[in-house]
PDB file of C-alpha atoms in Angstrom:
ATOM      1  CA  UNK A 151     -55.992 -27.740 -25.453  1.00  0.00           C
ATOM      2  CA  UNK A 152     -52.548 -29.359 -25.365  1.00  0.00           C
ATOM      3  CA  UNK A 153     -50.423 -29.111 -28.515  1.00  0.00           C
ATOM      4  CA  UNK A 154     -47.635 -31.666 -28.924  1.00  0.00           C
ATOM      5  CA  UNK A 155     -45.050 -31.365 -31.694  1.00  0.00           C
ATOM      6  CA  UNK A 156     -43.514 -34.559 -33.111  1.00  0.00           C
ATOM      7  CA  UNK A 157     -40.133 -34.440 -34.875  1.00  0.00           C
ATOM      8  CA  UNK A 158     -38.254 -37.263 -36.543  1.00  0.00           C
ATOM      9  CA  UNK A 159     -34.453 -37.205 -36.138  1.00  0.00           C
ATOM     10  CA  UNK A 160     -32.159 -35.914 -38.858  1.00  0.00           C
ATOM     11  CA  UNK A 161     -30.567 -37.995 -41.591  1.00  0.00           C
ATOM     12  CA  UNK A 162     -28.070 -40.589 -40.336  1.00  0.00           C
ATOM     13  CA  UNK A 163     -25.146 -42.415 -41.888  1.00  0.00           C
ATOM     14  CA  UNK A 164     -27.198 -45.605 -41.961  1.00  0.00           C
ATOM     15  CA  UNK A 165     -30.142 -43.853 -43.648  1.00  0.00           C
ATOM     16  CA  UNK A 166     -27.744 -42.993 -46.466  1.00  0.00           C
ATOM     17  CA  UNK A 167     -26.274 -46.520 -46.544  1.00  0.00           C
ATOM     18  CA  UNK A 168     -29.804 -48.043 -46.564  1.00  0.00           C
ATOM     19  CA  UNK A 169     -28.939 -49.998 -43.445  1.00  0.00           C
ATOM     20  CA  UNK A 170     -31.632 -51.055 -40.962  1.00  0.00           C
ATOM     21  CA  UNK A 171     -31.203 -49.190 -37.673  1.00  0.00           C
ATOM     22  CA  UNK A 172     -33.981 -50.089 -35.255  1.00  0.00           C
ATOM     23  CA  UNK A 173     -32.567 -49.581 -31.776  1.00  0.00           C
ATOM     24  CA  UNK A 174     -28.970 -49.819 -32.978  1.00  0.00           C
ATOM     25  CA  UNK A 175     -27.481 -46.373 -33.456  1.00  0.00           C
ATOM     26  CA  UNK A 176     -25.891 -44.349 -36.215  1.00  0.00           C
ATOM     27  CA  UNK A 177     -24.708 -40.713 -36.028  1.00  0.00           C
ATOM     28  CA  UNK A 178     -26.249 -37.860 -37.966  1.00  0.00           C
ATOM     29  CA  UNK A 179     -24.662 -36.892 -41.254  1.00  0.00           C
ATOM     30  CA  UNK A 180     -23.748 -33.285 -42.001  1.00  0.00           C
ATOM     31  CA  UNK A 181     -27.079 -33.043 -43.817  1.00  0.00           C
ATOM     32  CA  UNK A 182     -28.802 -34.473 -40.743  1.00  0.00           C
ATOM     33  CA  UNK A 183     -27.195 -31.856 -38.511  1.00  0.00           C
ATOM     34  CA  UNK A 184     -28.308 -29.130 -40.911  1.00  0.00           C
ATOM     35  CA  UNK A 185     -31.835 -30.527 -40.921  1.00  0.00           C
ATOM     36  CA  UNK A 186     -31.835 -30.427 -37.122  1.00  0.00           C
ATOM     37  CA  UNK A 187     -30.735 -26.782 -37.140  1.00  0.00           C
ATOM     38  CA  UNK A 188     -33.464 -25.918 -39.654  1.00  0.00           C
ATOM     39  CA  UNK A 189     -36.206 -27.608 -37.650  1.00  0.00           C
ATOM     40  CA  UNK A 190     -34.892 -25.839 -34.538  1.00  0.00           C
ATOM     41  CA  UNK A 191     -35.214 -22.486 -36.280  1.00  0.00           C
ATOM     42  CA  UNK A 192     -38.742 -23.417 -37.352  1.00  0.00           C
ATOM     43  CA  UNK A 193     -40.016 -24.306 -33.868  1.00  0.00           C
ATOM     44  CA  UNK A 194     -38.142 -21.823 -31.690  1.00  0.00           C
ATOM     45  CA  UNK A 195     -40.972 -19.294 -32.068  1.00  0.00           C
ATOM     46  CA  UNK A 196     -43.610 -21.832 -30.985  1.00  0.00           C
ATOM     47  CA  UNK A 197     -43.011 -21.372 -27.245  1.00  0.00           C
ATOM     48  CA  UNK A 198     -41.809 -24.934 -26.756  1.00  0.00           C
ATOM     49  CA  UNK A 199     -41.550 -25.678 -23.031  1.00  0.00           C
ATOM     50  CA  UNK A 200     -40.273 -29.272 -23.019  1.00  0.00           C
ATOM     51  CA  UNK A 201     -38.039 -31.185 -25.443  1.00  0.00           C
ATOM     52  CA  UNK A 202     -38.531 -34.892 -24.772  1.00  0.00           C
ATOM     53  CA  UNK A 203     -36.557 -37.424 -26.790  1.00  0.00           C
ATOM     54  CA  UNK A 204     -35.860 -41.071 -27.384  1.00  0.00           C
ATOM     55  CA  UNK A 205     -32.620 -41.958 -25.618  1.00  0.00           C
ATOM     56  CA  UNK A 206     -30.915 -43.200 -28.790  1.00  0.00           C
ATOM     57  CA  UNK A 207     -28.003 -41.124 -30.051  1.00  0.00           C
ATOM     58  CA  UNK A 208     -29.501 -39.899 -33.326  1.00  0.00           C
ATOM     59  CA  UNK A 209     -32.570 -38.510 -31.596  1.00  0.00           C
ATOM     60  CA  UNK A 210     -30.534 -37.043 -28.752  1.00  0.00           C
ATOM     61  CA  UNK A 211     -28.302 -35.216 -31.256  1.00  0.00           C
ATOM     62  CA  UNK A 212     -31.382 -33.786 -32.950  1.00  0.00           C
ATOM     63  CA  UNK A 213     -33.085 -32.912 -29.658  1.00  0.00           C
ATOM     64  CA  UNK A 214     -30.055 -31.111 -28.234  1.00  0.00           C
ATOM     65  CA  UNK A 215     -29.963 -28.748 -31.225  1.00  0.00           C
ATOM     66  CA  UNK A 216     -33.701 -28.054 -30.910  1.00  0.00           C
ATOM     67  CA  UNK A 217     -33.568 -27.625 -27.138  1.00  0.00           C
ATOM     68  CA  UNK A 218     -30.731 -25.091 -27.376  1.00  0.00           C
ATOM     69  CA  UNK A 219     -32.742 -22.984 -29.816  1.00  0.00           C
ATOM     70  CA  UNK A 220     -35.850 -23.183 -27.628  1.00  0.00           C
ATOM     71  CA  UNK A 221     -34.081 -22.584 -24.310  1.00  0.00           C
ATOM     72  CA  UNK A 222     -35.153 -25.957 -22.900  1.00  0.00           C
ATOM     73  CA  UNK A 223     -33.468 -28.895 -21.213  1.00  0.00           C
ATOM     74  CA  UNK A 224     -33.514 -32.282 -22.970  1.00  0.00           C
ATOM     75  CA  UNK A 225     -35.539 -34.965 -21.213  1.00  0.00           C
ATOM     76  CA  UNK A 226     -34.900 -38.624 -22.109  1.00  0.00           C
ATOM     77  CA  UNK A 227     -37.866 -40.951 -22.669  1.00  0.00           C
ATOM     78  CA  UNK A 228     -36.931 -44.550 -23.632  1.00  0.00           C
ATOM     79  CA  UNK A 229     -40.531 -45.284 -24.692  1.00  0.00           C
ATOM     80  CA  UNK A 230     -39.924 -43.035 -27.712  1.00  0.00           C
ATOM     81  CA  UNK A 231     -37.290 -45.436 -29.092  1.00  0.00           C
ATOM     82  CA  UNK A 232     -37.566 -46.892 -32.571  1.00  0.00           C
ATOM     83  CA  UNK A 233     -39.071 -50.325 -33.192  1.00  0.00           C
ATOM     84  CA  UNK A 234     -36.711 -53.114 -32.184  1.00  0.00           C
ATOM     85  CA  UNK A 235     -35.885 -54.749 -35.530  1.00  0.00           C
ATOM     86  CA  UNK A 236     -34.410 -57.880 -33.976  1.00  0.00           C
ATOM     87  CA  UNK A 237     -32.056 -59.997 -36.088  1.00  0.00           C
ATOM     88  CA  UNK A 238     -32.227 -57.535 -39.010  1.00  0.00           C
ATOM     89  CA  UNK A 239     -30.638 -54.588 -37.198  1.00  0.00           C
ATOM     90  CA  UNK A 240     -27.393 -53.416 -38.814  1.00  0.00           C
ATOM     91  CA  UNK A 241     -28.268 -55.206 -42.075  1.00  0.00           C
ATOM     92  CA  UNK A 242     -28.200 -53.499 -45.476  1.00  0.00           C
ATOM     93  CA  UNK A 243     -31.493 -53.757 -47.342  1.00  0.00           C
ATOM     94  CA  UNK A 244     -29.924 -55.298 -50.435  1.00  0.00           C
ATOM     95  CA  UNK A 245     -28.352 -58.064 -48.325  1.00  0.00           C
ATOM     96  CA  UNK A 246     -31.643 -59.542 -47.072  1.00  0.00           C
ATOM     97  CA  UNK A 247     -32.713 -62.992 -48.184  1.00  0.00           C
ATOM     98  CA  UNK A 248     -36.272 -63.401 -49.506  1.00  0.00           C
ATOM     99  CA  UNK A 249     -37.351 -64.781 -46.132  1.00  0.00           C
ATOM    100  CA  UNK A 250     -35.734 -61.904 -44.240  1.00  0.00           C
ATOM    101  CA  UNK A 251     -37.332 -59.376 -46.591  1.00  0.00           C
ATOM    102  CA  UNK A 252     -40.721 -60.989 -45.888  1.00  0.00           C
ATOM    103  CA  UNK A 253     -40.136 -60.431 -42.154  1.00  0.00           C
ATOM    104  CA  UNK A 254     -39.353 -56.781 -42.792  1.00  0.00           C
ATOM    105  CA  UNK A 255     -42.313 -56.262 -45.121  1.00  0.00           C
ATOM    106  CA  UNK A 256     -44.661 -57.836 -42.583  1.00  0.00           C
ATOM    107  CA  UNK A 257     -44.220 -54.694 -40.476  1.00  0.00           C
ATOM    108  CA  UNK A 258     -45.673 -52.397 -43.141  1.00  0.00           C
ATOM    109  CA  UNK A 259     -47.983 -54.450 -45.375  1.00  0.00           C
ATOM    110  CA  UNK A 260     -50.793 -55.196 -42.928  1.00  0.00           C
ATOM    111  CA  UNK A 261     -49.689 -58.715 -41.968  1.00  0.00           C
ATOM    112  CA  UNK A 262     -51.429 -59.685 -38.687  1.00  0.00           C
ATOM    113  CA  UNK A 263     -48.880 -60.093 -35.876  1.00  0.00           C
ATOM    114  CA  UNK A 264     -45.983 -59.217 -38.188  1.00  0.00           C
ATOM    115  CA  UNK A 265     -42.688 -59.319 -36.338  1.00  0.00           C
ATOM    116  CA  UNK A 266     -38.992 -59.828 -37.031  1.00  0.00           C
ATOM    117  CA  UNK A 267     -37.404 -62.660 -35.001  1.00  0.00           C
ATOM    118  CA  UNK A 268     -36.050 -61.348 -31.686  1.00  0.00           C
ATOM    119  CA  UNK A 269     -37.705 -58.009 -32.460  1.00  0.00           C
ATOM    120  CA  UNK A 270     -40.769 -56.095 -31.360  1.00  0.00           C
ATOM    121  CA  UNK A 271     -44.308 -56.213 -32.725  1.00  0.00           C
ATOM    122  CA  UNK A 272     -46.140 -53.154 -33.994  1.00  0.00           C
ATOM    123  CA  UNK A 273     -48.667 -53.621 -31.180  1.00  0.00           C
ATOM    124  CA  UNK A 274     -45.865 -53.390 -28.619  1.00  0.00           C
ATOM    125  CA  UNK A 275     -44.492 -50.298 -30.353  1.00  0.00           C
ATOM    126  CA  UNK A 276     -47.931 -48.663 -30.465  1.00  0.00           C
ATOM    127  CA  UNK A 277     -48.552 -49.293 -26.762  1.00  0.00           C
ATOM    128  CA  UNK A 278     -45.350 -47.667 -25.556  1.00  0.00           C
ATOM    129  CA  UNK A 279     -45.566 -44.724 -27.977  1.00  0.00           C
ATOM    130  CA  UNK A 280     -49.127 -43.983 -26.866  1.00  0.00           C
ATOM    131  CA  UNK A 281     -48.035 -44.229 -23.231  1.00  0.00           C
ATOM    132  CA  UNK A 282     -45.247 -41.704 -23.872  1.00  0.00           C
ATOM    133  CA  UNK A 283     -47.717 -39.332 -25.529  1.00  0.00           C
ATOM    134  CA  UNK A 284     -50.308 -39.736 -22.773  1.00  0.00           C
ATOM    135  CA  UNK A 285     -47.676 -38.813 -20.173  1.00  0.00           C
ATOM    136  CA  UNK A 286     -47.640 -35.307 -21.702  1.00  0.00           C
ATOM    137  CA  UNK A 287     -51.102 -34.797 -20.219  1.00  0.00           C
ATOM    138  CA  UNK A 288     -49.440 -34.678 -16.800  1.00  0.00           C
ATOM    139  CA  UNK A 289     -47.277 -31.659 -17.696  1.00  0.00           C
ATOM    140  CA  UNK A 290     -48.110 -28.279 -16.101  1.00  0.00           C
ATOM    141  CA  UNK A 291     -50.915 -26.231 -17.617  1.00  0.00           C
ATOM    142  CA  UNK A 292     -49.705 -24.148 -20.543  1.00  0.00           C
ATOM    143  CA  UNK A 293     -46.977 -26.602 -21.544  1.00  0.00           C
ATOM    144  CA  UNK A 294     -46.111 -27.061 -25.196  1.00  0.00           C
ATOM    145  CA  UNK A 295     -43.924 -30.179 -25.509  1.00  0.00           C
ATOM    146  CA  UNK A 296     -41.918 -31.365 -28.498  1.00  0.00           C
ATOM    147  CA  UNK A 297     -41.127 -35.078 -28.824  1.00  0.00           C
ATOM    148  CA  UNK A 298     -38.184 -36.315 -30.896  1.00  0.00           C
ATOM    149  CA  UNK A 299     -38.507 -39.890 -32.112  1.00  0.00           C
ATOM    150  CA  UNK A 300     -38.123 -42.159 -35.161  1.00  0.00           C
ATOM    151  CA  UNK A 301     -39.784 -43.009 -38.467  1.00  0.00           C
ATOM    152  CA  UNK A 302     -41.552 -46.272 -37.665  1.00  0.00           C
ATOM    153  CA  UNK A 303     -42.376 -45.125 -34.148  1.00  0.00           C
ATOM    154  CA  UNK A 304     -43.947 -41.813 -35.155  1.00  0.00           C
ATOM    155  CA  UNK A 305     -45.895 -43.291 -38.063  1.00  0.00           C
ATOM    156  CA  UNK A 306     -47.279 -45.908 -35.684  1.00  0.00           C
ATOM    157  CA  UNK A 307     -48.246 -43.214 -33.161  1.00  0.00           C
ATOM    158  CA  UNK A 308     -49.962 -40.919 -35.668  1.00  0.00           C
ATOM    159  CA  UNK A 309     -51.758 -43.861 -37.277  1.00  0.00           C
ATOM    160  CA  UNK A 310     -53.054 -45.004 -33.899  1.00  0.00           C
ATOM    161  CA  UNK A 311     -54.507 -41.539 -33.242  1.00  0.00           C
ATOM    162  CA  UNK A 312     -56.317 -41.830 -36.583  1.00  0.00           C
ATOM    163  CA  UNK A 313     -57.850 -45.069 -35.311  1.00  0.00           C
ATOM    164  CA  UNK A 314     -55.836 -47.460 -37.470  1.00  0.00           C
ATOM    165  CA  UNK A 315     -54.692 -50.826 -36.078  1.00  0.00           C
ATOM    166  CA  UNK A 316     -51.006 -51.015 -35.194  1.00  0.00           C
ATOM    167  CA  UNK A 317     -50.420 -53.589 -37.947  1.00  0.00           C
ATOM    168  CA  UNK A 318     -52.347 -51.698 -40.650  1.00  0.00           C
ATOM    169  CA  UNK A 319     -50.756 -51.068 -44.037  1.00  0.00           C
ATOM    170  CA  UNK A 320     -48.334 -48.186 -43.784  1.00  0.00           C
ATOM    171  CA  UNK A 321     -49.626 -45.220 -45.825  1.00  0.00           C
ATOM    172  CA  UNK A 322     -47.917 -42.281 -44.116  1.00  0.00           C
ATOM    173  CA  UNK A 323     -44.425 -40.959 -44.884  1.00  0.00           C
ATOM    174  CA  UNK A 324     -42.530 -38.972 -42.246  1.00  0.00           C
ATOM    175  CA  UNK A 325     -39.168 -37.843 -43.605  1.00  0.00           C
ATOM    176  CA  UNK A 326     -36.056 -36.881 -41.642  1.00  0.00           C
ATOM    177  CA  UNK A 327     -36.707 -33.800 -39.475  1.00  0.00           C
ATOM    178  CA  UNK A 328     -40.332 -33.565 -40.558  1.00  0.00           C
ATOM    179  CA  UNK A 329     -42.722 -31.923 -38.092  1.00  0.00           C
ATOM    180  CA  UNK A 330     -46.117 -33.264 -37.103  1.00  0.00           C
ATOM    181  CA  UNK A 331     -48.488 -31.920 -34.471  1.00  0.00           C
ATOM    182  CA  UNK A 332     -51.158 -33.658 -32.439  1.00  0.00           C
ATOM    183  CA  UNK A 333     -53.574 -31.874 -30.126  1.00  0.00           C
ATOM    184  CA  UNK A 334     -55.577 -33.045 -27.139  1.00  0.00           C
ATOM    185  CA  UNK A 335     -58.848 -31.138 -27.292  1.00  0.00           C
ATOM    186  CA  UNK A 336     -62.634 -31.181 -27.037  1.00  0.00           C
ATOM    187  CA  UNK A 337     -64.330 -29.900 -30.192  1.00  0.00           C
ATOM    188  CA  UNK A 338     -67.962 -30.081 -31.322  1.00  0.00           C
ATOM    189  CA  UNK A 339     -66.757 -31.087 -34.796  1.00  0.00           C
ATOM    190  CA  UNK A 340     -64.066 -33.647 -33.896  1.00  0.00           C
ATOM    191  CA  UNK A 341     -63.798 -36.665 -31.648  1.00  0.00           C
ATOM    192  CA  UNK A 342     -62.713 -35.729 -28.127  1.00  0.00           C
ATOM    193  CA  UNK A 343     -59.127 -36.496 -27.190  1.00  0.00           C
ATOM    194  CA  UNK A 344     -56.128 -36.668 -29.496  1.00  0.00           C
ATOM    195  CA  UNK A 345     -56.434 -35.383 -33.066  1.00  0.00           C
ATOM    196  CA  UNK A 346     -53.866 -34.955 -35.859  1.00  0.00           C
ATOM    197  CA  UNK A 347     -53.350 -31.310 -36.795  1.00  0.00           C
ATOM    198  CA  UNK A 348     -50.448 -31.776 -39.253  1.00  0.00           C
ATOM    199  CA  UNK A 349     -48.250 -34.684 -40.353  1.00  0.00           C
ATOM    200  CA  UNK A 350     -44.889 -34.797 -42.106  1.00  0.00           C
ATOM    201  CA  UNK A 351     -44.343 -31.072 -42.734  1.00  0.00           C
ATOM    202  CA  UNK A 352     -40.924 -30.452 -44.352  1.00  0.00           C
ATOM    203  CA  UNK A 353     -41.453 -26.916 -45.675  1.00  0.00           C
ATOM    204  CA  UNK A 354     -38.697 -25.692 -43.336  1.00  0.00           C
ATOM    205  CA  UNK A 355     -36.050 -27.856 -45.025  1.00  0.00           C
ATOM    206  CA  UNK A 356     -33.975 -26.343 -47.825  1.00  0.00           C
ATOM    207  CA  UNK A 357     -33.127 -29.577 -49.638  1.00  0.00           C
ATOM    208  CA  UNK A 358     -34.942 -32.811 -50.450  1.00  0.00           C
ATOM    209  CA  UNK A 359     -35.126 -35.147 -47.441  1.00  0.00           C
ATOM    210  CA  UNK A 360     -34.367 -38.817 -47.848  1.00  0.00           C
ATOM    211  CA  UNK A 361     -37.254 -41.214 -47.589  1.00  0.00           C
ATOM    212  CA  UNK A 362     -37.248 -42.846 -44.205  1.00  0.00           C
ATOM    213  CA  UNK A 363     -35.647 -46.230 -43.579  1.00  0.00           C
ATOM    214  CA  UNK A 364     -36.975 -47.868 -40.411  1.00  0.00           C
ATOM    215  CA  UNK A 365     -35.659 -45.420 -38.015  1.00  0.00           C
TER     216      UNK A 365
END
């Protein structure tokens, strides 16, 4: 059985400002750095062998703190990037027009083929996130990888493992520096392949985590 840990990056300045990030970057806040240190302390006893991260700055900051605690090198994986939010990146939520808000909502309310202009569809996001996860199957026997990614991206990945369409209504919350785990296994009581062991665990955090904001 292969166990893969999934961690969302720590709180960022744009999370606090309620600004849409997507693939545009924003540094971690002091709270975000603390969250990263707390998640590192939580996982350092789990024999993590690989820390693999989205190449965006906020995930790299988080991953470097985790990797140091686990004694691993950081490996960059662009397929773990957040959803490209197109023309809405760098926009504050309260500045969106009704039409722009409808574009944003189409990503989470089950709209078929929902997509922001110049952005990425949920189907495209799902395909690359699943490909990044599947690549873990090629790691040496006994590996225990940890992937650092983003809110929309990780929700899409976990939902796909549960068999939900990429554009299904979003019903899963993964807060900053939450931990999820997915396993690749063969069990007489579960479907063969990837299964969700845990999702969105924040018991290691010592303060309330902000709700996620696209990224």
